[in-house]
PDB file of C-alpha atoms in Angstrom:
ATOM      1  CA  CYS A  28      -6.100 130.395 104.557  1.00  0.00           C
ATOM      2  CA  ALA A  29      -7.083 129.873 100.969  1.00  0.00           C
ATOM      3  CA  SER A  30      -9.809 132.111  99.380  1.00  0.00           C
ATOM      4  CA  VAL A  31     -11.000 131.826  96.144  1.00  0.00           C
ATOM      5  CA  ASN A  32     -11.938 135.085  93.967  1.00  0.00           C
ATOM      6  CA  VAL A  33     -14.112 135.380  91.118  1.00  0.00           C
ATOM      7  CA  ALA A  34     -11.691 134.365  88.434  1.00  0.00           C
ATOM      8  CA  GLY A  35     -10.974 131.340  90.249  1.00  0.00           C
ATOM      9  CA  ASP A  36      -7.388 132.213  91.448  1.00  0.00           C
ATOM     10  CA  VAL A  37      -6.528 131.617  94.855  1.00  0.00           C
ATOM     11  CA  VAL A  38      -5.207 134.446  97.452  1.00  0.00           C
ATOM     12  CA  LEU A  39      -3.340 132.283 100.233  1.00  0.00           C
ATOM     13  CA  THR A  40      -2.451 133.790 103.646  1.00  0.00           C
ATOM     14  CA  TRP A  41      -0.275 132.505 106.548  1.00  0.00           C
ATOM     15  CA  THR A  42       1.511 133.406 109.400  1.00  0.00           C
ATOM     16  CA  PRO A  43       5.114 134.608 108.951  1.00  0.00           C
ATOM     17  CA  THR A  44       8.142 132.251 109.800  1.00  0.00           C
ATOM     18  CA  THR A  45      10.860 133.320 112.510  1.00  0.00           C
ATOM     19  CA  ASP A  46      13.871 133.842 111.685  1.00  0.00           C
ATOM     20  CA  PRO A  47      16.383 134.200 114.614  1.00  0.00           C
ATOM     21  CA  ASN A  48      19.805 133.410 112.368  1.00  0.00           C
ATOM     22  CA  GLY A  49      18.740 136.024 109.703  1.00  0.00           C
ATOM     23  CA  THR A  50      18.913 133.285 106.949  1.00  0.00           C
ATOM     24  CA  PHE A  51      15.650 133.489 105.418  1.00  0.00           C
ATOM     25  CA  MET A  52      15.662 133.042 101.672  1.00  0.00           C
ATOM     26  CA  GLU A  53      12.142 132.608 100.606  1.00  0.00           C
ATOM     27  CA  TYR A  54       8.796 131.048 101.079  1.00  0.00           C
ATOM     28  CA  ARG A  55       7.850 128.429  98.421  1.00  0.00           C
ATOM     29  CA  VAL A  56       4.307 127.616  97.417  1.00  0.00           C
ATOM     30  CA  PHE A  57       3.248 124.329  96.535  1.00  0.00           C
ATOM     31  CA  SER A  58      -0.200 123.035  94.869  1.00  0.00           C
ATOM     32  CA  ALA A  59      -1.805 119.697  93.990  1.00  0.00           C
ATOM     33  CA  ASP A  60      -4.953 118.670  92.544  1.00  0.00           C
ATOM     34  CA  LEU A  61      -5.272 115.882  94.991  1.00  0.00           C
ATOM     35  CA  LEU A  62      -4.501 115.958  98.813  1.00  0.00           C
ATOM     36  CA  ALA A  63      -1.857 113.200  98.179  1.00  0.00           C
ATOM     37  CA  GLY A  64      -0.347 114.892  95.556  1.00  0.00           C
ATOM     38  CA  PRO A  65       1.945 115.268  93.555  1.00  0.00           C
ATOM     39  CA  TYR A  66       2.595 118.831  94.610  1.00  0.00           C
ATOM     40  CA  VAL A  67       4.397 121.295  92.389  1.00  0.00           C
ATOM     41  CA  GLN A  68       5.810 124.427  92.951  1.00  0.00           C
ATOM     42  CA  VAL A  69       3.597 127.411  91.842  1.00  0.00           C
ATOM     43  CA  GLY A  70       5.147 130.485  92.849  1.00  0.00           C
ATOM     44  CA  THR A  71       7.906 132.012  95.647  1.00  0.00           C
ATOM     45  CA  VAL A  72       8.073 134.792  97.600  1.00  0.00           C
ATOM     46  CA  ALA A  73      11.069 136.481  98.864  1.00  0.00           C
ATOM     47  CA  ASP A  74       9.989 139.023 101.588  1.00  0.00           C
ATOM     48  CA  ILE A  75       9.522 137.233 105.335  1.00  0.00           C
ATOM     49  CA  ALA A  76       6.952 139.867 106.086  1.00  0.00           C
ATOM     50  CA  GLU A  77       4.901 139.293 103.186  1.00  0.00           C
ATOM     51  CA  THR A  78       2.221 136.755 104.071  1.00  0.00           C
ATOM     52  CA  THR A  79       0.239 136.298 100.967  1.00  0.00           C
ATOM     53  CA  PHE A  80       0.337 134.722  97.802  1.00  0.00           C
ATOM     54  CA  LEU A  81      -1.960 134.846  94.484  1.00  0.00           C
ATOM     55  CA  HIS A  82      -1.912 132.111  92.471  1.00  0.00           C
ATOM     56  CA  ALA A  83      -3.343 133.146  89.335  1.00  0.00           C
ATOM     57  CA  GLY A  84      -4.959 130.792  86.863  1.00  0.00           C
ATOM     58  CA  ALA A  85      -5.530 128.322  89.781  1.00  0.00           C
ATOM     59  CA  ASP A  86      -9.124 127.583  88.060  1.00  0.00           C
ATOM     60  CA  ALA A  87     -10.430 127.146  91.783  1.00  0.00           C
ATOM     61  CA  ASN A  88     -13.921 127.738  90.535  1.00  0.00           C
ATOM     62  CA  ALA A  89     -13.877 124.305  88.818  1.00  0.00           C
ATOM     63  CA  ALA A  90     -12.266 122.189  91.656  1.00  0.00           C
ATOM     64  CA  VAL A  91     -10.804 122.188  94.746  1.00  0.00           C
ATOM     65  CA  ARG A  92      -6.990 123.054  95.093  1.00  0.00           C
ATOM     66  CA  TYR A  93      -4.848 121.881  97.879  1.00  0.00           C
ATOM     67  CA  TYR A  94      -1.826 124.126  99.035  1.00  0.00           C
ATOM     68  CA  HIS A  95       1.342 123.805 101.598  1.00  0.00           C
ATOM     69  CA  VAL A  96       4.324 126.224 101.898  1.00  0.00           C
ATOM     70  CA  VAL A  97       7.499 125.874 103.106  1.00  0.00           C
ATOM     71  CA  SER A  98      10.298 128.265 104.141  1.00  0.00           C
ATOM     72  CA  VAL A  99      13.768 128.390 102.451  1.00  0.00           C
ATOM     73  CA  SER A 100      16.996 129.362 104.431  1.00  0.00           C
ATOM     74  CA  THR A 101      20.490 130.108 103.408  1.00  0.00           C
ATOM     75  CA  GLY A 102      21.754 128.569 106.404  1.00  0.00           C
ATOM     76  CA  PRO A 103      23.682 125.033 106.383  1.00  0.00           C
ATOM     77  CA  PRO A 104      21.367 121.745 105.497  1.00  0.00           C
ATOM     78  CA  PRO A 105      18.581 121.364 105.729  1.00  0.00           C
ATOM     79  CA  ASP A 106      17.559 124.545 104.373  1.00  0.00           C
ATOM     80  CA  LEU A 107      13.830 123.795 103.563  1.00  0.00           C
ATOM     81  CA  SER A 108      11.275 123.881 106.688  1.00  0.00           C
ATOM     82  CA  LEU A 109       8.743 121.400 106.979  1.00  0.00           C
ATOM     83  CA  PRO A 110       5.601 121.925 105.058  1.00  0.00           C
ATOM     84  CA  SER A 111       2.818 124.023 106.486  1.00  0.00           C
ATOM     85  CA  ASP A 112      -0.458 122.442 107.206  1.00  0.00           C
ATOM     86  CA  THR A 113      -2.229 121.475 104.147  1.00  0.00           C
ATOM     87  CA  VAL A 114      -5.129 123.784 103.067  1.00  0.00           C
ATOM     88  CA  ALA A 115      -7.518 123.353 100.551  1.00  0.00           C
ATOM     89  CA  THR A 116     -10.117 125.810  98.589  1.00  0.00           C
ATOM     90  CA  LEU A 117     -13.790 125.556  99.445  1.00  0.00           C
ATOM     91  CA  HIS A 118     -15.459 124.087  96.260  1.00  0.00           C
ATOM     92  CA  LEU A 119     -19.203 125.332  95.972  1.00  0.00           C
ATOM     93  CA  GLU A 120     -22.002 124.367  93.676  1.00  0.00           C
ATOM     94  CA  VAL A 121     -25.225 125.553  93.762  1.00  0.00           C
ATOM     95  CA  PHE A 122     -28.301 124.425  91.660  1.00  0.00           C
ATOM     96  CA  GLN A 123     -32.296 124.457  91.721  1.00  0.00           C
ATOM     97  CA  SER A 124     -33.858 122.188  94.519  1.00  0.00           C
ATOM     98  CA  VAL A 125     -36.098 119.369  93.568  1.00  0.00           C
ATOM     99  CA  PRO A 126     -39.259 120.474  93.638  1.00  0.00           C
ATOM    100  CA  PRO A 127     -38.389 123.991  92.570  1.00  0.00           C
ATOM    101  CA  GLY A 128     -38.225 126.807  95.383  1.00  0.00           C
ATOM    102  CA  SER A 129     -35.305 126.790  96.913  1.00  0.00           C
ATOM    103  CA  ALA A 130     -31.259 127.285  95.790  1.00  0.00           C
ATOM    104  CA  ALA A 131     -29.629 124.203  96.807  1.00  0.00           C
ATOM    105  CA  LEU A 132     -25.884 124.823  97.908  1.00  0.00           C
ATOM    106  CA  ALA A 133     -23.350 121.462  98.325  1.00  0.00           C
ATOM    107  CA  TRP A 134     -19.695 122.238  99.005  1.00  0.00           C
ATOM    108  CA  SER A 135     -16.645 120.531  99.812  1.00  0.00           C
ATOM    109  CA  ALA A 136     -13.773 121.291 102.386  1.00  0.00           C
ATOM    110  CA  PRO A 137     -11.388 118.514 102.291  1.00  0.00           C
ATOM    111  CA  ALA A 138      -8.451 120.148 104.316  1.00  0.00           C
ATOM    112  CA  MET A 139      -9.237 122.591 106.756  1.00  0.00           C
ATOM    113  CA  GLY A 140      -6.112 124.630 108.454  1.00  0.00           C
ATOM    114  CA  ALA A 141      -5.290 124.306 112.126  1.00  0.00           C
ATOM    115  CA  GLY A 142      -7.297 126.974 114.119  1.00  0.00           C
ATOM    116  CA  ALA A 143     -10.369 126.730 111.746  1.00  0.00           C
ATOM    117  CA  ASP A 144     -13.811 127.924 113.306  1.00  0.00           C
ATOM    118  CA  ASP A 145     -16.206 125.156 113.817  1.00  0.00           C
ATOM    119  CA  ARG A 146     -18.975 126.972 111.306  1.00  0.00           C
ATOM    120  CA  PHE A 147     -19.558 127.894 108.001  1.00  0.00           C
ATOM    121  CA  SER A 148     -20.947 131.160 107.013  1.00  0.00           C
ATOM    122  CA  VAL A 149     -23.148 131.075 103.895  1.00  0.00           C
ATOM    123  CA  TRP A 150     -23.362 134.561 101.737  1.00  0.00           C
ATOM    124  CA  MET A 151     -25.598 135.611  99.274  1.00  0.00           C
ATOM    125  CA  GLU A 152     -25.136 138.231  96.526  1.00  0.00           C
ATOM    126  CA  TYR A 153     -28.431 140.061  96.238  1.00  0.00           C
ATOM    127  CA  PRO A 154     -28.786 142.580  94.482  1.00  0.00           C
ATOM    128  CA  ILE A 155     -25.718 142.167  92.507  1.00  0.00           C
ATOM    129  CA  GLY A 156     -22.774 143.977  94.511  1.00  0.00           C
ATOM    130  CA  THR A 157     -24.500 143.352  97.899  1.00  0.00           C
ATOM    131  CA  TRP A 158     -22.891 140.482  99.931  1.00  0.00           C
ATOM    132  CA  THR A 159     -25.047 139.536 103.112  1.00  0.00           C
ATOM    133  CA  MET A 160     -24.506 136.462 105.201  1.00  0.00           C
ATOM    134  CA  ILE A 161     -27.599 134.652 105.419  1.00  0.00           C
ATOM    135  CA  GLU A 162     -26.594 131.319 107.504  1.00  0.00           C
ATOM    136  CA  GLU A 163     -24.260 129.644 109.555  1.00  0.00           C
ATOM    137  CA  VAL A 164     -23.819 125.931 109.952  1.00  0.00           C
ATOM    138  CA  SER A 165     -21.600 123.472 111.325  1.00  0.00           C
ATOM    139  CA  THR A 166     -18.467 122.313 109.844  1.00  0.00           C
ATOM    140  CA  SER A 167     -19.782 118.853 109.776  1.00  0.00           C
ATOM    141  CA  THR A 168     -22.439 120.151 107.441  1.00  0.00           C
ATOM    142  CA  PHE A 169     -21.731 120.329 103.585  1.00  0.00           C
ATOM    143  CA  SER A 170     -25.116 121.552 102.092  1.00  0.00           C
ATOM    144  CA  TYR A 171     -27.717 124.371 102.751  1.00  0.00           C
ATOM    145  CA  GLN A 172     -31.103 124.961 101.318  1.00  0.00           C
ATOM    146  CA  HIS A 173     -32.165 128.517 100.724  1.00  0.00           C
ATOM    147  CA  PRO A 174     -35.784 129.451 100.053  1.00  0.00           C
ATOM    148  CA  ILE A 175     -36.233 131.807  97.401  1.00  0.00           C
ATOM    149  CA  SER A 176     -38.672 134.671  98.166  1.00  0.00           C
ATOM    150  CA  ILE A 177     -37.665 136.863  95.079  1.00  0.00           C
ATOM    151  CA  CYS A 178     -40.036 136.721  92.253  1.00  0.00           C
ATOM    152  CA  GLU A 179     -37.151 136.051  89.625  1.00  0.00           C
ATOM    153  CA  ASP A 180     -33.729 137.176  89.334  1.00  0.00           C
ATOM    154  CA  THR A 181     -29.917 135.954  89.429  1.00  0.00           C
ATOM    155  CA  ILE A 182     -28.777 135.052  92.728  1.00  0.00           C
ATOM    156  CA  THR A 183     -25.088 134.093  93.888  1.00  0.00           C
ATOM    157  CA  PHE A 184     -23.756 132.446  96.945  1.00  0.00           C
ATOM    158  CA  ARG A 185     -20.491 131.724  98.685  1.00  0.00           C
ATOM    159  CA  VAL A 186     -19.295 129.911 101.644  1.00  0.00           C
ATOM    160  CA  GLY A 187     -16.829 131.278 103.959  1.00  0.00           C
ATOM    161  CA  LEU A 188     -14.572 129.437 106.824  1.00  0.00           C
ATOM    162  CA  SER A 189     -12.802 131.786 109.246  1.00  0.00           C
ATOM    163  CA  ASP A 190      -9.714 131.095 111.311  1.00  0.00           C
ATOM    164  CA  ASP A 191      -8.271 131.842 114.801  1.00  0.00           C
ATOM    165  CA  ALA A 192      -6.195 134.490 112.774  1.00  0.00           C
ATOM    166  CA  GLY A 193      -9.211 136.185 111.623  1.00  0.00           C
ATOM    167  CA  CYS A 194      -8.652 135.214 107.754  1.00  0.00           C
ATOM    168  CA  ILE A 195     -11.875 133.905 105.812  1.00  0.00           C
ATOM    169  CA  SER A 196     -11.352 131.422 103.385  1.00  0.00           C
ATOM    170  CA  PHE A 197     -13.995 131.937 100.527  1.00  0.00           C
ATOM    171  CA  SER A 198     -15.246 129.595  98.085  1.00  0.00           C
ATOM    172  CA  GLY A 199     -15.702 130.727  94.476  1.00  0.00           C
ATOM    173  CA  SER A 200     -18.927 132.261  94.005  1.00  0.00           C
ATOM    174  CA  SER A 201     -21.917 130.275  92.360  1.00  0.00           C
ATOM    175  CA  GLY A 202     -25.429 131.253  91.459  1.00  0.00           C
ATOM    176  CA  ASP A 203     -28.040 130.787  88.895  1.00  0.00           C
ATOM    177  CA  GLU A 204     -31.429 132.227  88.057  1.00  0.00           C
ATOM    178  CA  PHE A 205     -34.144 131.676  90.595  1.00  0.00           C
ATOM    179  CA  ALA A 206     -37.834 132.386  91.082  1.00  0.00           C
ATOM    180  CA  ASP A 207     -40.272 132.198  93.936  1.00  0.00           C
ATOM    181  CA  VAL A 208     -42.915 129.291  92.959  1.00  0.00           C
ATOM    182  CA  THR A 209     -44.855 129.960  95.964  1.00  0.00           C
ATOM    183  CA  LEU A 210     -48.701 129.996  95.186  1.00  0.00           C
ATOM    184  CA  PRO A 211     -50.248 132.954  95.814  1.00  0.00           C
ATOM    185  CA  SER A 212     -52.876 132.891  98.622  1.00  0.00           C
ATOM    186  CA  PRO A 213     -56.213 132.285  97.879  1.00  0.00           C
ATOM    187  CA  PRO A 214     -58.668 135.277  97.922  1.00  0.00           C
ATOM    188  CA  ASP A 215     -61.356 135.302 100.857  1.00  0.00           C
ATOM    189  CA  ILE A 216     -64.832 135.614  99.779  1.00  0.00           C
ATOM    190  CA  PHE A 217     -67.008 137.373 101.918  1.00  0.00           C
TER     191      PHE A 217
END
């Protein structure tokens, strides 16, 4: 699971490895800008029970980031496990619809981990500090239009994808100033 926080940092979460021989040394976390790599090591986690890693400075609000994790043992070679599944951050862009009246959301989800749900959840922050899930769409859908019914204010969105371990990968948040452009109803004359 790879979730983007407000600063664009990425929190990775994985299931722990097994260590029947007691030779676990560390997890190594690798990241790349492209699915094909090159992958560079961005950190280590020395505790086998620790299953999260914060990649500070990932800048995942600006672009997709790809990750995999390997475990390292002190046992005889080979001392590196095969890489985990590659996961990618969700990257969301939000803009005004044409014609105005809706928030247009578009996202990428280039590498979903094993056990990923078959639906994206779309979340809206309004008012500020209050997140509400407003829609679920199929994982074959990478866009959504949300009609604006708020007079005028800043509205922020994010997209999430759950997995069977209960982890939710969230995109970074993205928003804009939106206004309801619906014309008022004409008056009835009696």
